[in-house]
mmCIF file of C-alpha atoms in Angstrom:
data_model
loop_
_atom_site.group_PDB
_atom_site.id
_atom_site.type_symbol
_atom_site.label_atom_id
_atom_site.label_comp_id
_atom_site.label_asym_id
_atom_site.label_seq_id
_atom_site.Cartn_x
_atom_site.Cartn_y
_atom_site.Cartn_z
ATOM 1 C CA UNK C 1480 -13.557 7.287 17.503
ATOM 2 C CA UNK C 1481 -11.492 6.818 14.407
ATOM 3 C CA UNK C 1482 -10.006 3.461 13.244
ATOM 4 C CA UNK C 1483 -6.628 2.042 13.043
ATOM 5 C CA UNK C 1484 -4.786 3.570 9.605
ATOM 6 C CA UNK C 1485 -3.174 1.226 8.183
ATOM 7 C CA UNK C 1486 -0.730 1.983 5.213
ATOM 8 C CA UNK C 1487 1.113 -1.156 2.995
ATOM 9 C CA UNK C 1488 4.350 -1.331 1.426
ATOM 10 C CA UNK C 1489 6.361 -4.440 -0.262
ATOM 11 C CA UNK C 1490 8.248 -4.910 -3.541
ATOM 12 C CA UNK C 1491 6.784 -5.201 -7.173
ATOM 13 C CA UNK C 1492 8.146 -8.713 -7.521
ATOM 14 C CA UNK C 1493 5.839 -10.962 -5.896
ATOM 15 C CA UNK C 1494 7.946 -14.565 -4.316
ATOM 16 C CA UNK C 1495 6.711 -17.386 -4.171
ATOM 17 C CA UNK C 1496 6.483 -16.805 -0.396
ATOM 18 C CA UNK C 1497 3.965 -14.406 -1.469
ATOM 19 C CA UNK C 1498 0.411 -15.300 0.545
ATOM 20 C CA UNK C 1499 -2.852 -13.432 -0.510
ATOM 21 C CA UNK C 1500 -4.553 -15.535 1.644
ATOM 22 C CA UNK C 1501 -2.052 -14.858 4.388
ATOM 23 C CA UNK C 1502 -2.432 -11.148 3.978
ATOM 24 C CA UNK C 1503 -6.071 -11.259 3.988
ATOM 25 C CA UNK C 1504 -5.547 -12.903 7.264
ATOM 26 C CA UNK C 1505 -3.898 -9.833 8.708
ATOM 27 C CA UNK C 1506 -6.505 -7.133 7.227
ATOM 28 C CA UNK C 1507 -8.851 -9.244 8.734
ATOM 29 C CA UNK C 1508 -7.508 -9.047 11.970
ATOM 30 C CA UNK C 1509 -6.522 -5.492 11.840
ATOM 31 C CA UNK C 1510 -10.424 -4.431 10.997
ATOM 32 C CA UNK C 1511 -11.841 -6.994 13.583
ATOM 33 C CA UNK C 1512 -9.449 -6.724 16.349
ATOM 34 C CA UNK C 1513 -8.276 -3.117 15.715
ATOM 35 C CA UNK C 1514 -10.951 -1.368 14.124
ATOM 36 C CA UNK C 1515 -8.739 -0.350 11.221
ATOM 37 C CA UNK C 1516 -11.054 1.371 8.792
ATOM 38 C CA UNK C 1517 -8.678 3.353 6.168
ATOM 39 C CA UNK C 1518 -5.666 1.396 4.476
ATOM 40 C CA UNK C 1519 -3.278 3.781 1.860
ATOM 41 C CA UNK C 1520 -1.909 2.070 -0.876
ATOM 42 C CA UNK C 1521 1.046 3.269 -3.008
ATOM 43 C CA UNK C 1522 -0.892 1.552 -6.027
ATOM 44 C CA UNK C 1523 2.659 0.531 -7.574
ATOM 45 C CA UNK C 1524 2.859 -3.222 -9.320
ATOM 46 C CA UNK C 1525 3.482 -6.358 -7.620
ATOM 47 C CA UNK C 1526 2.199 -5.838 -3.723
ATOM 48 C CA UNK C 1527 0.379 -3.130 -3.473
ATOM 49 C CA UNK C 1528 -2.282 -3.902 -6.729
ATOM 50 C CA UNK C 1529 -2.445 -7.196 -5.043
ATOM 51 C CA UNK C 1530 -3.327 -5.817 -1.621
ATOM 52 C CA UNK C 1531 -5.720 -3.357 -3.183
ATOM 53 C CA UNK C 1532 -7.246 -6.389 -4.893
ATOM 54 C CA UNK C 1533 -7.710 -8.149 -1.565
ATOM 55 C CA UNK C 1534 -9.220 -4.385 0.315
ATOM 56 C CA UNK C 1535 -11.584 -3.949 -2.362
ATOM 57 C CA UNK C 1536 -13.339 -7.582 -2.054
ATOM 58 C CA UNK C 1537 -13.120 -6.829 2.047
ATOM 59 C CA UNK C 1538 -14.613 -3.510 1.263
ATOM 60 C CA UNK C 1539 -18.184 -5.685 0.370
ATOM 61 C CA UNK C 1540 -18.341 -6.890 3.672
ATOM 62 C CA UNK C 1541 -17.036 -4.074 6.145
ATOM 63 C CA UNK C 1542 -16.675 -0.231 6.033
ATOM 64 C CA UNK C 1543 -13.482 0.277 4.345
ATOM 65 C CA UNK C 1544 -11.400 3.295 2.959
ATOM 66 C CA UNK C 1545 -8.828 2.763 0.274
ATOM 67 C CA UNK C 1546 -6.941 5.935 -0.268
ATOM 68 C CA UNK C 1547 -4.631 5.512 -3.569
ATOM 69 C CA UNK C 1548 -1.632 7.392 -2.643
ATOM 70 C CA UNK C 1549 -0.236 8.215 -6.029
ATOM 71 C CA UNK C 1550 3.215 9.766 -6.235
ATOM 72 C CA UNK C 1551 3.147 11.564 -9.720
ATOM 73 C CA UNK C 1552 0.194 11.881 -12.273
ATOM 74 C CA UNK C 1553 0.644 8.589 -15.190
ATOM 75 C CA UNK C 1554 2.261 6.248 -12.663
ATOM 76 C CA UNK C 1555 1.107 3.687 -14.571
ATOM 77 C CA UNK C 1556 2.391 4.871 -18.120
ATOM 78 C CA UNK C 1557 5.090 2.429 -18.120
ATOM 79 C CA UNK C 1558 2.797 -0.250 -17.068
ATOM 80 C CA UNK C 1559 2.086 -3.325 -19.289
ATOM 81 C CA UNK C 1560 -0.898 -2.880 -21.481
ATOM 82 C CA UNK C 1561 -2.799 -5.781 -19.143
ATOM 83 C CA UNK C 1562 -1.172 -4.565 -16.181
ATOM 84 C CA UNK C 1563 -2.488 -0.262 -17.228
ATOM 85 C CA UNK C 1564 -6.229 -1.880 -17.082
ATOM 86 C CA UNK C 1565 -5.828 -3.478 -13.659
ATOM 87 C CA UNK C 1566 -4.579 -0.646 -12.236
ATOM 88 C CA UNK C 1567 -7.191 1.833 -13.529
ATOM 89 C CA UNK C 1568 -9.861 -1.102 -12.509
ATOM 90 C CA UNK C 1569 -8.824 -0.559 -9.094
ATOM 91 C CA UNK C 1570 -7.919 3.387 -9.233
ATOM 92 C CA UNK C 1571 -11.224 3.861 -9.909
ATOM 93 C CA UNK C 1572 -12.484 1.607 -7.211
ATOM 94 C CA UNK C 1573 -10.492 3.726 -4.433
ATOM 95 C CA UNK C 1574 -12.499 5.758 -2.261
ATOM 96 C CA UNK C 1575 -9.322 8.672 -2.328
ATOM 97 C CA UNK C 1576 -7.022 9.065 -4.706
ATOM 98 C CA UNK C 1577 -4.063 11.910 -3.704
ATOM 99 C CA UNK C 1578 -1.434 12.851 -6.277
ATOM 100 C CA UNK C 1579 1.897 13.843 -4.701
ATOM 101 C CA UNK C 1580 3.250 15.616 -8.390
ATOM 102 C CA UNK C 1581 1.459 16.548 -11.896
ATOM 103 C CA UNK C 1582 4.789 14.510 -13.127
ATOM 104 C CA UNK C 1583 7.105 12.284 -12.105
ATOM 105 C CA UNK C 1584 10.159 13.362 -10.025
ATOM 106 C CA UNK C 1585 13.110 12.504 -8.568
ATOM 107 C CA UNK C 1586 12.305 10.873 -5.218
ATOM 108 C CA UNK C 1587 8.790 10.956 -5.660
ATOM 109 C CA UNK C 1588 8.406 7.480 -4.672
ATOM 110 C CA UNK C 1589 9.884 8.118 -1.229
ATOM 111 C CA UNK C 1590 8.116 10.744 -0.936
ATOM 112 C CA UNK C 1591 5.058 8.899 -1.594
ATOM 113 C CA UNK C 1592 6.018 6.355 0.960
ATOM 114 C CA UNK C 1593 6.864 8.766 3.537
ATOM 115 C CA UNK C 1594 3.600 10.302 3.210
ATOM 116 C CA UNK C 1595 1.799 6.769 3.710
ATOM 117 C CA UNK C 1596 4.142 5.953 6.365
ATOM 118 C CA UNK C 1597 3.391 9.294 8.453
ATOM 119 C CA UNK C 1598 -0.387 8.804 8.220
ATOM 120 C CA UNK C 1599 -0.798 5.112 8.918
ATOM 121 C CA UNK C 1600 -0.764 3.555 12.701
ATOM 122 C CA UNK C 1601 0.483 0.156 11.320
ATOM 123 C CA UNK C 1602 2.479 -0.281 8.555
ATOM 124 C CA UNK C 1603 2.221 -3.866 6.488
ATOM 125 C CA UNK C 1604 5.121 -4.696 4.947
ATOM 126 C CA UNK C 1605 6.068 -7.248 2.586
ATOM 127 C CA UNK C 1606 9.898 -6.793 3.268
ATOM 128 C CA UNK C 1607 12.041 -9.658 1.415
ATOM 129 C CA UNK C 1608 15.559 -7.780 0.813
ATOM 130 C CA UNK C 1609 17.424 -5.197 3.030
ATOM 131 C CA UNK C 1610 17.603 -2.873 -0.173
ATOM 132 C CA UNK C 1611 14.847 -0.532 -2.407
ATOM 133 C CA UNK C 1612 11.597 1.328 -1.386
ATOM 134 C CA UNK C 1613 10.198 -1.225 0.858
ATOM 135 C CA UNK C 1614 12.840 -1.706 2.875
ATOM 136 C CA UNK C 1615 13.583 2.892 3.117
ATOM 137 C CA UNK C 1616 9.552 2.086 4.136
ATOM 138 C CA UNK C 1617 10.187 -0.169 6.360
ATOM 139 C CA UNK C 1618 13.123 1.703 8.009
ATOM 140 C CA UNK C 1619 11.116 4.987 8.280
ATOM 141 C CA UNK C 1620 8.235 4.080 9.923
ATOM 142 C CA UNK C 1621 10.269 2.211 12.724
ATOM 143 C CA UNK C 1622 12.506 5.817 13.039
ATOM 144 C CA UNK C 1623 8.823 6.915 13.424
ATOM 145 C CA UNK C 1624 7.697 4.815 15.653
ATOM 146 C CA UNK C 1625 5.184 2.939 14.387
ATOM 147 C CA UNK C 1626 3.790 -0.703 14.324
ATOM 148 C CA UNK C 1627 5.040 -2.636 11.608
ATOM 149 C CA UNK C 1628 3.394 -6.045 10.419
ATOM 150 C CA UNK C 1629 5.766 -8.500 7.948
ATOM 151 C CA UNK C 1630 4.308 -10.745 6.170
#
């Protein structure tokens, strides 16, 4: 039997509401309660590398897939310098890594999102203003039908 997907979305600026430890929290409950086993991450700055972060140290102690849903080839070539290394640290620490477009594209993003959003079971969102990519996300997968988590 295959486990809970679960696929994460929230904005690149982190607030000071922000919990790591509160999001661990939920992962943890999704993989003991649920059996969620793969998690897709859009690998953009802010939530997502943070989530990632959090998967990857999980991933030592249960059987986790991190699929790194990338929507264009060089998302991170606009990244801070310290910021570029992070996100190739963790890249390469993905078990999948799916490029939506050799370059970037209008509406790739969404796309991306939508593509997360379709696969997942439960979506976790970190959803702070009614405007953006999260909140599209967020808006999507409930059109869809699926569970959605806030933090």
């Amino acid at each position: 039997m295959s486990g809970v997907q679960v696929a994460l979305t929230g904005h690149r600026v982190l607030g000071k509401d922000f919990s790591a430890e509160k999001a661990e929290d939920v992962f943890l409950r999704l993989i003991r309660e649920r059996g969620a086993e793969t998690f897709y991450c859009g690998m953009a700055l802010g939530f997502d590398l943070a989530c990632c972060e959090i998967l990857l140290q999980l991933k030592k102690d249960f059987p986790l897939r991190i699929v790194a849903c990338i929507p264009c080839a060089g998302q991170s070539d606009s990244f801070p310098p310290a910021q570029k290394k992070r996100y190739q640290t963790l890249l390469s620490a993905c078990d999948e890594r799916v490029v939506l477009h050799e370059k970037y594209e209008e509406g790739c993003m969404f796309e991306r999102n939508r593509y997360m959003a379709d696969r997942c079971d439960v979506l976790v969102a970190y959803l702070r203003e009614k405007r953006g990519g999260t909140y599209y996300t967020v808006r999507y997968a409930e059109k869809k039908g699926k569970e959605i988590l806030c933090l």
